[in-house]
Amino acid sequence: MSDSSEPIISISGLTKAYASGLQALKGVDLEIRRGEIFALLGPNGAGKTTLISIVCGLVNPTSGTVVADGHDIIRDYRNARSKIGLVPQELHTDQFEPVWATVSFSRGLFGCPPDPGYIEKLLRELSLWDKRNAIMKELSGGMKRRVMIAKALSHQPKILFLDEPTAGVDVELRRDMWQLVHRLRTSGVTIILTTHYIEEAEEMADRVGVISKGELILVERKSELMKKLGKKKLTLNLAEPMAQVPSELSDWDVKLNADGSELEYVFDGRAERSGIPSLLRRMSDLGIGFKDLNTHQSSLEDIFVNLVTERKAS
Amino acid sequence: MSAAAFNARGVWAIYKFEMHRFRRTLWTGLAVPVITTSLYFVVFGSAIGSRMTEIGGVPYGSFIVPGLMMLSLFTESIFNASFGIHMPRFTGTIYELLSAPLSAFETVLGYVGAAATKSMIVALVILATANLFVDVHIEHPVAMLAYLLLVATTFCLFGFIVGIWAKGFEQLQVIPLLIVTPSPSSAAHSTRSRCSPNPGARSRSSIPSST
């Protein structure tokens, strides 16, 4: 069961159809490796939260199985759930409870004996120790989120789900959150997080899964995905339309659009040299003027569109 | 390490949480029934009671004590249990209950246990308050407590269903207001009409505390 090569979570053929007729998941197969940080990317409504909710026991699957650390999440729910901690997307808290009480309550719910030493360590780690007697509604949004994490970790889970951990969180707190996730991983916790920020996946994840319209369309190592995501596009609105791309510009991968009034240059945004300054210098040497310019990074949305169309084509 | 077959600590956590909520709202939780009971005694006990004859050898004031206790027990039980489970649904904190290794039975046990404890405390506080106004003589204390417990549990279970069923706070109020509050009144009415023609024949009211 604790064989390190065995996946800590294996999901097979998971589907979910809501009573409204919405097919939220259409047969998801996924294996999460022990000790990794896995980022689940997807636009809103793609099925990320549904997938997490099924694994954590909040939503019943329509079909398919999930095994968490060797325990089926339905037949053996007690063992499965005691291995899992969940930080939901929304800040659901008991407004009138003190921090210490609400974290201890979570530990109790999961059937663990009281352990004030561990709770203290947890609160100190999350910089909540000074606020242990404050009631929840007095806390700022960022602190509430940290309390939610403390609650999720109160029963020392092996697997932690973070649903949009940095949604609506300021830059500084986001950094803190990323550091925390790395520390948790070092302590041996497997982390699955959902996000629609590409830089978040980039910063934290070992592997990335892309989910769209209830289907897991890609699971890849982060480094592989980033290569695909790294393309940028420069568009120049020319002062004078051109009939064809001058041969002097053939060193750059440029093409004409919009009846020759737009020049488009696609480059690798992650490369050390973009080639833009030299392109512009050459253009000015040639006397090609432009009225406006803009750059566009291939967004997650573009990647989804590409992936979905690729899938349809194949 | 494998989880136990019964998550007693989880049940205890819910029970403690609910009882803590009760302590926090002690003023409304206890003061309201005490004040209401006192008013009942001022109105029914003094104003009407002085004109009423004894019922089955029991003074009118003492006769209504069990009825007042039961009335509060019904409404408090339904209110406490429905509110207890509806709150996490409303605030969203129910995610934690659902993700915890708790069975449905354990969840119900925690919430209904706490709600029943609360409504029994309220009933006993009413009994103590009534004792200040009229002479209350308890014939079968054990039977009385057992009866209170059974009724409280039954109505708390019903309240739990209401709390799960209700889609909002308005619906949460509908059941206690439309069904529960009128029903003891009608029951009291029928008891009285049964008692009136032949007071000696039926001296026991709903609980055996004032006979």
Short mmCIF file of C-alpha atoms in Angstrom, two decimals:
data_model
loop_
_atom_site.label_atom_id
_atom_site.label_comp_id
_atom_site.label_asym_id
_atom_site.label_seq_id
_atom_site.Cartn_x
_atom_site.Cartn_y
_atom_site.Cartn_z
CA MET A 1 0.00 0.00 0.00
CA SER A 2 2.83 2.39 0.77
CA ASP A 3 4.78 1.27 -2.27
CA SER A 4 6.18 4.52 -3.59
CA SER A 5 5.78 3.55 -7.24
CA GLU A 6 2.06 3.02 -6.82
CA PRO A 7 -0.12 6.06 -7.51
CA ILE A 8 -1.56 7.69 -4.38
CA ILE A 9 -4.80 8.41 -6.19
CA SER A 10 -6.14 6.52 -9.15
CA ILE A 11 -9.26 7.67 -10.87
CA SER A 12 -10.79 5.55 -13.58
CA GLY A 13 -13.78 6.09 -15.82
CA LEU A 14 -15.16 8.81 -13.60
CA THR A 15 -18.36 10.44 -14.84
CA LYS A 16 -20.77 12.86 -13.26
CA ALA A 17 -24.14 13.91 -14.62
CA TYR A 18 -26.01 16.42 -12.49
CA ALA A 19 -29.79 16.27 -12.12
CA SER A 20 -29.99 19.38 -14.29
CA GLY A 21 -28.68 17.25 -17.16
CA LEU A 22 -25.23 18.84 -17.09
CA GLN A 23 -22.55 16.30 -17.88
CA ALA A 24 -19.83 17.71 -15.63
CA LEU A 25 -17.34 14.86 -16.10
CA LYS A 26 -17.17 12.59 -19.14
CA GLY A 27 -15.01 9.64 -18.20
CA VAL A 28 -11.90 10.93 -16.47
CA ASP A 29 -8.88 8.66 -15.94
CA LEU A 30 -6.07 10.08 -13.88
CA GLU A 31 -3.27 8.86 -11.66
CA ILE A 32 -1.62 11.11 -9.11
CA ARG A 33 1.88 10.10 -8.11
CA ARG A 34 2.95 9.90 -4.52
CA GLY A 35 4.57 13.11 -3.30
CA GLU A 36 4.01 15.22 -6.41
CA ILE A 37 2.34 18.57 -6.86
CA PHE A 38 -0.29 18.21 -9.52
CA ALA A 39 -2.02 21.22 -11.04
CA LEU A 40 -5.40 20.84 -12.63
CA LEU A 41 -5.90 23.63 -15.13
CA GLY A 42 -9.07 24.59 -16.87
CA PRO A 43 -11.49 27.40 -17.53
CA ASN A 44 -14.45 28.02 -15.25
CA GLY A 45 -17.04 25.27 -15.50
CA ALA A 46 -14.58 22.74 -16.91
CA GLY A 47 -15.22 20.25 -14.11
CA LYS A 48 -12.23 20.89 -11.85
CA THR A 49 -14.26 21.43 -8.71
CA THR A 50 -16.58 18.52 -9.51
CA LEU A 51 -13.58 16.21 -9.85
CA ILE A 52 -12.13 17.36 -6.51
CA SER A 53 -15.53 17.19 -4.83
CA ILE A 54 -15.99 13.56 -5.87
CA VAL A 55 -12.58 12.51 -4.54
CA CYS A 56 -13.25 14.32 -1.25
CA GLY A 57 -16.74 12.88 -0.79
CA LEU A 58 -18.81 16.01 -1.38
CA VAL A 59 -20.37 14.80 -4.60
CA ASN A 60 -21.42 11.28 -5.55
CA PRO A 61 -20.01 10.07 -8.86
CA THR A 62 -22.42 8.80 -11.51
CA SER A 63 -19.98 6.05 -12.47
CA GLY A 64 -16.31 5.16 -12.20
CA THR A 65 -14.01 4.51 -9.27
CA VAL A 66 -11.55 6.46 -7.20
CA VAL A 67 -8.94 4.82 -4.99
CA ALA A 68 -7.10 7.05 -2.53
CA ASP A 69 -3.99 5.60 -0.90
CA GLY A 70 -5.34 2.10 -1.46
CA HIS A 71 -8.86 2.79 -0.20
CA ASP A 72 -11.94 2.99 -2.40
CA ILE A 73 -13.56 6.36 -1.67
CA ILE A 74 -17.04 4.83 -1.44
CA ARG A 75 -16.69 1.32 -0.05
CA ASP A 76 -13.89 2.29 2.31
CA TYR A 77 -14.73 5.97 2.78
CA ARG A 78 -13.55 6.22 6.38
CA ASN A 79 -10.00 5.23 5.57
CA ALA A 80 -9.95 7.11 2.28
CA ARG A 81 -11.25 10.37 3.72
CA SER A 82 -8.96 10.33 6.74
CA LYS A 83 -6.04 10.51 4.29
CA ILE A 84 -7.45 13.55 2.47
CA GLY A 85 -7.61 17.23 3.38
CA LEU A 86 -9.62 19.75 1.38
CA VAL A 87 -9.35 23.52 1.11
CA PRO A 88 -12.39 24.63 -0.85
CA GLN A 89 -12.49 27.57 -3.19
CA GLU A 90 -14.92 29.66 -1.19
CA LEU A 91 -14.10 30.88 2.31
CA HIS A 92 -16.68 28.88 4.21
CA THR A 93 -16.12 29.55 7.90
CA ASP A 94 -18.03 29.59 11.14
CA GLN A 95 -18.01 33.33 11.61
CA PHE A 96 -18.27 33.32 15.40
CA GLU A 97 -15.76 30.59 16.19
CA PRO A 98 -12.24 31.35 17.44
CA VAL A 99 -9.40 30.12 15.24
CA TRP A 100 -8.12 27.57 17.74
CA ALA A 101 -11.58 26.08 18.30
CA THR A 102 -12.41 25.78 14.63
CA VAL A 103 -9.13 24.04 13.80
CA SER A 104 -9.51 21.67 16.76
CA PHE A 105 -13.08 20.96 15.67
CA SER A 106 -11.83 19.86 12.25
CA ARG A 107 -9.34 17.49 13.85
CA GLY A 108 -12.14 16.02 15.97
CA LEU A 109 -14.44 15.55 12.98
CA PHE A 110 -11.80 13.38 11.37
CA GLY A 111 -11.70 11.19 14.44
CA CYS A 112 -8.23 12.20 15.64
CA PRO A 113 -7.44 12.54 19.34
CA PRO A 114 -6.72 16.12 20.50
CA ASP A 115 -3.12 17.17 19.95
CA PRO A 116 -2.60 20.80 21.11
CA GLY A 117 1.11 20.56 20.28
CA TYR A 118 0.43 19.78 16.64
CA ILE A 119 -2.26 22.46 16.31
CA GLU A 120 0.16 24.98 17.81
CA LYS A 121 2.86 23.99 15.34
CA LEU A 122 0.36 24.24 12.48
CA LEU A 123 -0.87 27.69 13.51
CA ARG A 124 2.68 28.96 13.98
CA GLU A 125 3.66 27.66 10.56
CA LEU A 126 0.76 29.52 8.99
CA SER A 127 1.49 32.69 11.01
CA LEU A 128 -1.82 32.37 12.79
CA TRP A 129 -0.55 31.79 16.30
CA ASP A 130 -1.09 35.41 17.36
CA LYS A 131 -4.65 35.16 16.10
CA ARG A 132 -5.50 31.86 17.76
CA ASN A 133 -8.14 33.44 20.00
CA ALA A 134 -9.55 35.81 17.40
CA ILE A 135 -12.97 34.95 16.04
CA MET A 136 -13.19 34.18 12.36
CA LYS A 137 -15.14 37.20 11.25
CA GLU A 138 -12.43 39.53 12.59
CA LEU A 139 -9.84 38.02 10.25
CA SER A 140 -8.84 39.33 6.86
CA GLY A 141 -9.54 37.30 3.74
CA GLY A 142 -5.97 36.05 3.52
CA MET A 143 -5.96 34.92 7.12
CA LYS A 144 -9.28 33.16 6.69
CA ARG A 145 -7.78 31.25 3.81
CA ARG A 146 -4.86 30.22 5.98
CA VAL A 147 -7.28 29.05 8.65
CA MET A 148 -8.99 26.95 5.98
CA ILE A 149 -5.62 25.40 5.20
CA ALA A 150 -4.98 24.79 8.90
CA LYS A 151 -8.37 23.06 9.12
CA ALA A 152 -7.56 20.89 6.13
CA LEU A 153 -4.21 19.92 7.65
CA SER A 154 -5.54 19.43 11.18
CA HIS A 155 -5.82 15.65 10.79
CA GLN A 156 -2.39 15.27 9.16
CA PRO A 157 -3.61 14.14 5.73
CA LYS A 158 -1.35 12.52 3.14
CA ILE A 159 -3.18 14.18 0.28
CA LEU A 160 -4.14 17.83 0.18
CA PHE A 161 -6.58 19.35 -2.30
CA LEU A 162 -6.37 23.08 -2.85
CA ASP A 163 -9.25 24.39 -4.95
CA GLU A 164 -8.16 27.72 -6.45
CA PRO A 165 -5.87 28.53 -3.50
CA THR A 166 -4.92 31.97 -4.78
CA ALA A 167 -8.21 33.19 -6.24
CA GLY A 168 -8.69 36.76 -5.06
CA VAL A 169 -5.43 36.74 -3.12
CA ASP A 170 -2.87 39.54 -3.33
CA VAL A 171 0.60 39.02 -4.78
CA GLU A 172 2.40 38.78 -1.45
CA LEU A 173 0.03 36.23 -0.05
CA ARG A 174 0.21 34.27 -3.27
CA ARG A 175 4.01 34.01 -2.79
CA ASP A 176 3.45 32.84 0.79
CA MET A 177 0.99 30.26 -0.46
CA TRP A 178 3.44 28.94 -3.03
CA GLN A 179 6.16 28.64 -0.39
CA LEU A 180 3.76 26.85 1.92
CA VAL A 181 2.85 24.36 -0.78
CA HIS A 182 6.52 23.62 -1.38
CA ARG A 183 7.13 23.14 2.35
CA LEU A 184 4.18 20.77 2.57
CA ARG A 185 5.50 18.73 -0.30
CA THR A 186 8.87 18.49 1.42
CA SER A 187 7.07 17.07 4.46
CA GLY A 188 5.68 14.31 2.23
CA VAL A 189 2.18 15.56 1.41
CA THR A 190 0.87 15.00 -2.10
CA ILE A 191 -0.80 18.15 -3.35
CA ILE A 192 -3.45 18.56 -6.01
CA LEU A 193 -4.41 22.13 -6.82
CA THR A 194 -6.73 23.68 -9.32
CA THR A 195 -6.11 27.02 -10.92
CA HIS A 196 -6.75 28.99 -14.01
CA TYR A 197 -3.56 30.99 -13.63
CA ILE A 198 -0.88 29.54 -15.82
CA GLU A 199 1.93 31.13 -13.80
CA GLU A 200 0.65 29.39 -10.72
CA ALA A 201 0.96 25.99 -12.33
CA GLU A 202 4.34 27.08 -13.64
CA GLU A 203 5.54 28.12 -10.20
CA MET A 204 4.34 25.13 -8.27
CA ALA A 205 3.45 22.03 -10.20
CA ASP A 206 5.46 18.98 -11.20
CA ARG A 207 2.77 17.83 -13.58
CA VAL A 208 -0.17 19.58 -15.14
CA GLY A 209 -3.52 18.23 -16.25
CA VAL A 210 -5.76 20.25 -18.51
CA ILE A 211 -9.47 19.72 -18.18
CA SER A 212 -12.05 21.14 -20.53
CA LYS A 213 -15.78 20.48 -20.74
CA GLY A 214 -15.54 17.51 -18.40
CA GLU A 215 -12.71 15.81 -20.24
CA LEU A 216 -9.10 15.53 -19.21
CA ILE A 217 -7.53 16.50 -22.50
CA LEU A 218 -3.88 16.47 -21.50
CA VAL A 219 -1.64 15.34 -18.65
CA GLU A 220 1.96 16.33 -19.02
CA ARG A 221 5.06 17.30 -17.16
CA LYS A 222 5.04 21.01 -16.56
CA SER A 223 8.22 21.59 -18.57
CA GLU A 224 6.63 20.03 -21.66
CA LEU A 225 3.48 22.09 -21.40
CA MET A 226 5.36 25.31 -20.85
CA LYS A 227 7.11 24.86 -24.17
CA LYS A 228 3.75 24.81 -25.86
CA LEU A 229 2.52 27.74 -23.88
CA GLY A 230 5.55 29.90 -24.46
CA LYS A 231 4.62 31.25 -27.89
CA LYS A 232 4.11 34.99 -28.24
CA LYS A 233 2.82 36.95 -31.17
CA LEU A 234 3.75 40.51 -32.22
CA THR A 235 1.33 42.33 -34.50
CA LEU A 236 2.40 45.53 -36.29
CA ASN A 237 -0.20 47.74 -37.92
CA LEU A 238 1.67 49.04 -40.95
CA ALA A 239 1.49 52.64 -42.12
CA GLU A 240 1.45 51.46 -45.75
CA PRO A 241 0.05 48.09 -46.81
CA MET A 242 2.56 45.73 -48.43
CA ALA A 243 2.02 43.24 -51.20
CA GLN A 244 4.52 40.72 -49.82
CA VAL A 245 7.03 40.30 -47.06
CA PRO A 246 10.33 41.88 -48.12
CA SER A 247 13.13 39.35 -48.51
CA GLU A 248 15.22 41.37 -46.03
CA LEU A 249 12.85 40.20 -43.30
CA SER A 250 13.11 36.50 -44.11
CA ASP A 251 15.35 35.93 -41.07
CA TRP A 252 12.26 36.39 -38.94
CA ASP A 253 9.19 34.20 -39.02
CA VAL A 254 6.85 36.95 -40.25
CA LYS A 255 3.74 36.91 -42.38
CA LEU A 256 1.28 39.44 -43.71
CA ASN A 257 -2.32 39.61 -42.56
CA ALA A 258 -5.39 41.74 -43.17
CA ASP A 259 -4.67 42.47 -46.86
CA GLY A 260 -1.08 43.38 -46.19
CA SER A 261 -1.76 46.02 -43.56
CA GLU A 262 -0.65 43.87 -40.63
CA LEU A 263 2.67 42.17 -40.07
CA GLU A 264 2.60 39.23 -37.69
CA TYR A 265 5.68 37.82 -35.98
CA VAL A 266 5.51 34.68 -33.84
CA PHE A 267 8.38 34.14 -31.39
CA ASP A 268 9.30 32.14 -28.33
CA GLY A 269 8.53 34.35 -25.37
CA ARG A 270 10.75 32.27 -23.11
CA ALA A 271 13.85 32.54 -25.27
CA GLU A 272 16.60 34.90 -24.19
CA ARG A 273 16.37 36.93 -27.40
CA SER A 274 12.94 37.68 -28.79
CA GLY A 275 14.30 39.12 -32.01
CA ILE A 276 11.99 42.10 -31.74
CA PRO A 277 14.57 44.90 -31.41
CA SER A 278 16.54 43.65 -34.42
CA LEU A 279 13.34 43.21 -36.44
CA LEU A 280 12.23 46.75 -35.69
CA ARG A 281 15.71 48.10 -36.48
CA ARG A 282 15.74 46.31 -39.83
CA MET A 283 12.25 47.61 -40.61
CA SER A 284 13.28 51.16 -39.87
CA ASP A 285 16.35 50.69 -42.09
CA LEU A 286 14.00 49.59 -44.85
CA GLY A 287 11.72 52.55 -44.20
CA ILE A 288 8.72 50.41 -43.24
CA GLY A 289 6.65 52.49 -40.82
CA PHE A 290 3.97 51.22 -38.47
CA LYS A 291 1.11 52.95 -36.63
CA ASP A 292 0.67 50.60 -33.74
CA LEU A 293 1.92 47.39 -32.31
CA ASN A 294 0.80 44.84 -29.75
CA THR A 295 2.03 41.54 -28.40
CA HIS A 296 -0.12 38.64 -27.45
CA GLN A 297 0.83 35.65 -25.38
CA SER A 298 -0.88 32.40 -26.29
CA SER A 299 -3.27 32.14 -23.37
CA LEU A 300 -4.53 29.07 -21.68
CA GLU A 301 -7.73 29.66 -23.57
CA ASP A 302 -5.84 29.41 -26.91
CA ILE A 303 -4.19 26.24 -25.72
CA PHE A 304 -7.58 24.76 -24.86
CA VAL A 305 -8.95 25.69 -28.24
CA ASN A 306 -5.91 24.18 -29.94
CA LEU A 307 -6.05 21.02 -27.85
CA VAL A 308 -9.75 20.55 -28.43
CA THR A 309 -9.50 21.09 -32.17
CA GLU A 310 -6.49 18.77 -32.33
CA ARG A 311 -8.50 16.12 -30.56
CA LYS A 312 -11.41 16.51 -32.92
CA ALA A 313 -9.13 16.27 -35.91
CA SER A 314 -7.46 13.08 -34.76
CA MET B 1 -3.46 2.67 10.67
CA SER B 2 -7.08 2.07 9.89
CA ALA B 3 -10.03 4.21 10.87
CA ALA B 4 -12.37 2.93 13.56
CA ALA B 5 -15.75 1.50 12.66
CA PHE B 6 -17.44 4.24 14.64
CA ASN B 7 -16.15 7.80 14.64
CA ALA B 8 -17.00 8.65 18.26
CA ARG B 9 -14.59 11.60 18.28
CA GLY B 10 -16.33 13.06 15.25
CA VAL B 11 -19.74 12.77 16.93
CA TRP B 12 -18.31 14.35 20.07
CA ALA B 13 -16.80 17.19 18.03
CA ILE B 14 -20.20 18.01 16.51
CA TYR B 15 -21.92 17.72 19.89
CA LYS B 16 -19.39 20.00 21.56
CA PHE B 17 -19.54 22.50 18.71
CA GLU B 18 -23.32 22.70 18.91
CA MET B 19 -23.35 22.98 22.69
CA HIS B 20 -20.77 25.74 22.41
CA ARG B 21 -23.02 27.58 19.99
CA PHE B 22 -25.80 27.20 22.55
CA ARG B 23 -23.64 28.68 25.31
CA ARG B 24 -22.77 31.59 23.07
CA THR B 25 -26.46 32.32 22.52
CA LEU B 26 -27.34 31.59 26.13
CA TRP B 27 -29.31 34.78 26.53
CA THR B 28 -31.76 34.05 23.73
CA GLY B 29 -31.56 30.31 24.30
CA LEU B 30 -32.67 30.41 27.91
CA ALA B 31 -34.05 33.87 28.64
CA VAL B 32 -36.77 33.68 26.02
CA PRO B 33 -38.41 30.47 27.29
CA VAL B 34 -38.11 31.68 30.89
CA ILE B 35 -39.74 35.01 30.10
CA THR B 36 -42.44 33.36 27.98
CA THR B 37 -43.23 30.90 30.76
CA SER B 38 -43.42 33.67 33.32
CA LEU B 39 -45.82 35.57 31.07
CA TYR B 40 -47.96 32.47 30.63
CA PHE B 41 -48.22 32.26 34.40
CA VAL B 42 -49.04 35.90 34.76
CA VAL B 43 -51.76 35.64 32.11
CA PHE B 44 -53.17 32.13 32.53
CA GLY B 45 -52.07 31.36 36.05
CA SER B 46 -53.13 34.57 37.74
CA ALA B 47 -55.76 36.09 35.49
CA ILE B 48 -57.61 32.98 34.42
CA GLY B 49 -56.34 30.46 36.93
CA SER B 50 -57.97 32.24 39.84
CA ARG B 51 -61.38 31.67 38.23
CA MET B 52 -60.71 28.04 37.34
CA THR B 53 -61.55 25.18 39.57
CA GLU B 54 -59.11 22.40 40.31
CA ILE B 55 -58.66 19.80 37.60
CA GLY B 56 -58.61 16.27 38.98
CA GLY B 57 -57.46 17.62 42.30
CA VAL B 58 -54.66 19.65 40.74
CA PRO B 59 -54.77 23.44 40.83
CA TYR B 60 -55.10 24.97 37.37
CA GLY B 61 -51.69 26.67 37.60
CA SER B 62 -49.90 23.41 38.30
CA PHE B 63 -51.98 21.58 35.72
CA ILE B 64 -50.66 23.68 32.83
CA VAL B 65 -46.96 23.21 33.75
CA PRO B 66 -46.44 19.98 31.77
CA GLY B 67 -48.25 21.52 28.82
CA LEU B 68 -45.96 24.55 28.86
CA MET B 69 -42.90 22.31 29.08
CA MET B 70 -44.06 20.19 26.19
CA LEU B 71 -44.94 23.20 24.05
CA SER B 72 -41.41 24.55 24.46
CA LEU B 73 -39.91 21.10 24.02
CA PHE B 74 -41.66 20.69 20.65
CA THR B 75 -40.74 24.08 19.24
CA GLU B 76 -37.23 24.18 20.71
CA SER B 77 -36.46 20.67 19.46
CA ILE B 78 -37.55 21.40 15.93
CA PHE B 79 -35.93 24.82 15.90
CA ASN B 80 -32.60 23.71 17.40
CA ALA B 81 -32.19 20.63 15.22
CA SER B 82 -33.30 22.29 12.00
CA PHE B 83 -31.18 25.37 12.62
CA GLY B 84 -28.19 23.27 13.67
CA ILE B 85 -27.94 21.42 10.36
CA HIS B 86 -29.23 24.29 8.23
CA MET B 87 -26.49 26.67 9.40
CA PRO B 88 -23.59 24.69 7.86
CA ARG B 89 -25.64 24.33 4.68
CA PHE B 90 -26.21 28.07 4.63
CA THR B 91 -22.63 29.12 5.42
CA GLY B 92 -21.09 26.38 3.27
CA THR B 93 -19.14 24.83 6.15
CA ILE B 94 -21.03 21.60 5.44
CA TYR B 95 -18.20 20.77 3.03
CA GLU B 96 -16.20 19.75 6.05
CA LEU B 97 -18.87 17.40 7.39
CA LEU B 98 -19.20 15.80 3.98
CA SER B 99 -15.47 15.33 3.55
CA ALA B 100 -14.98 13.94 7.06
CA PRO B 101 -14.97 10.19 7.72
CA LEU B 102 -18.43 10.38 9.30
CA SER B 103 -21.43 8.23 8.45
CA ALA B 104 -24.89 9.75 8.08
CA PHE B 105 -25.85 8.12 11.38
CA GLU B 106 -22.93 9.71 13.21
CA THR B 107 -23.74 13.14 11.80
CA VAL B 108 -27.38 12.81 12.86
CA LEU B 109 -26.32 11.54 16.28
CA GLY B 110 -24.11 14.57 16.88
CA TYR B 111 -26.64 17.17 15.76
CA VAL B 112 -29.77 15.53 17.17
CA GLY B 113 -27.99 14.68 20.42
CA ALA B 114 -26.96 18.29 20.94
CA ALA B 115 -30.36 19.67 19.93
CA ALA B 116 -32.19 17.23 22.24
CA THR B 117 -29.88 18.15 25.12
CA LYS B 118 -30.60 21.83 24.56
CA SER B 119 -34.37 21.45 24.41
CA MET B 120 -34.35 19.24 27.52
CA ILE B 121 -32.38 21.91 29.37
CA VAL B 122 -34.98 24.47 28.27
CA ALA B 123 -37.83 22.23 29.44
CA LEU B 124 -36.18 21.74 32.83
CA VAL B 125 -35.52 25.47 33.15
CA ILE B 126 -39.23 26.03 32.48
CA LEU B 127 -40.05 23.50 35.17
CA ALA B 128 -37.79 25.36 37.59
CA THR B 129 -39.33 28.71 36.61
CA ALA B 130 -42.83 27.32 37.04
CA ASN B 131 -41.83 26.14 40.49
CA LEU B 132 -41.41 29.77 41.47
CA PHE B 133 -45.02 30.57 40.58
CA VAL B 134 -46.95 27.44 41.48
CA ASP B 135 -46.53 24.35 43.52
CA VAL B 136 -45.12 21.60 41.28
CA HIS B 137 -45.00 18.08 42.54
CA ILE B 138 -43.17 15.48 40.48
CA GLU B 139 -44.56 12.01 41.01
CA HIS B 140 -42.28 9.99 38.70
CA PRO B 141 -39.05 11.87 38.02
CA VAL B 142 -37.38 9.04 36.08
CA ALA B 143 -40.41 8.50 33.87
CA MET B 144 -40.63 12.24 33.35
CA LEU B 145 -37.00 12.48 32.20
CA ALA B 146 -37.34 9.44 29.96
CA TYR B 147 -40.47 10.91 28.44
CA LEU B 148 -38.77 14.28 27.89
CA LEU B 149 -35.83 12.54 26.26
CA LEU B 150 -37.97 10.46 23.91
CA VAL B 151 -40.14 13.40 22.87
CA ALA B 152 -37.11 15.68 22.43
CA THR B 153 -35.30 13.07 20.31
CA THR B 154 -38.36 12.44 18.15
CA PHE B 155 -38.95 16.11 17.47
CA CYS B 156 -35.24 16.79 16.95
CA LEU B 157 -35.12 14.04 14.33
CA PHE B 158 -38.08 15.68 12.66
CA GLY B 159 -36.32 19.05 12.94
CA PHE B 160 -33.22 17.58 11.34
CA ILE B 161 -35.32 16.54 8.35
CA VAL B 162 -36.80 20.05 8.17
CA GLY B 163 -33.27 21.53 8.26
CA ILE B 164 -32.16 19.28 5.41
CA TRP B 165 -35.32 19.89 3.41
CA ALA B 166 -35.57 23.67 3.82
CA LYS B 167 -34.17 25.72 0.97
CA GLY B 168 -33.90 28.88 3.06
CA PHE B 169 -34.56 30.38 6.46
CA GLU B 170 -38.13 31.15 5.52
CA GLN B 171 -38.95 27.49 4.97
CA LEU B 172 -37.13 26.73 8.21
CA GLN B 173 -39.72 28.83 10.03
CA VAL B 174 -42.75 27.50 8.16
CA ILE B 175 -42.94 24.08 9.81
CA PRO B 176 -42.68 25.28 13.42
CA LEU B 177 -45.09 28.15 12.78
CA LEU B 178 -47.75 26.40 10.73
CA ILE B 179 -47.71 22.89 12.13
CA VAL B 180 -45.99 22.63 15.48
CA THR B 181 -47.19 25.71 17.34
CA PRO B 182 -50.88 25.15 16.54
CA SER B 183 -50.86 21.42 17.19
CA PRO B 184 -50.15 21.45 20.95
CA SER B 185 -52.80 24.13 21.26
CA SER B 186 -55.36 21.91 19.62
CA ALA B 187 -54.12 18.99 21.69
CA ALA B 188 -54.52 21.11 24.80
CA HIS B 189 -57.98 21.99 23.67
CA SER B 190 -58.99 18.37 23.24
CA THR B 191 -57.43 17.45 26.58
CA ARG B 192 -59.42 20.13 28.28
CA SER B 193 -62.67 19.14 26.64
CA ARG B 194 -62.05 15.57 27.68
CA CYS B 195 -61.28 16.69 31.19
CA SER B 196 -64.11 19.09 31.69
CA PRO B 197 -67.15 16.83 31.88
CA ASN B 198 -65.58 14.47 34.36
CA PRO B 199 -62.50 15.99 35.95
CA GLY B 200 -61.69 12.97 38.07
CA ALA B 201 -61.56 10.52 35.18
CA ARG B 202 -58.51 11.93 33.51
CA SER B 203 -56.19 13.71 35.83
CA ARG B 204 -52.94 12.91 34.04
CA SER B 205 -51.92 15.37 31.42
CA SER B 206 -49.28 14.85 28.79
CA ILE B 207 -46.45 14.06 31.17
CA PRO B 208 -46.70 12.44 34.56
CA SER B 209 -45.10 15.31 36.44
CA SER B 210 -48.00 17.21 37.93
CA THR B 211 -50.43 14.49 38.89
#
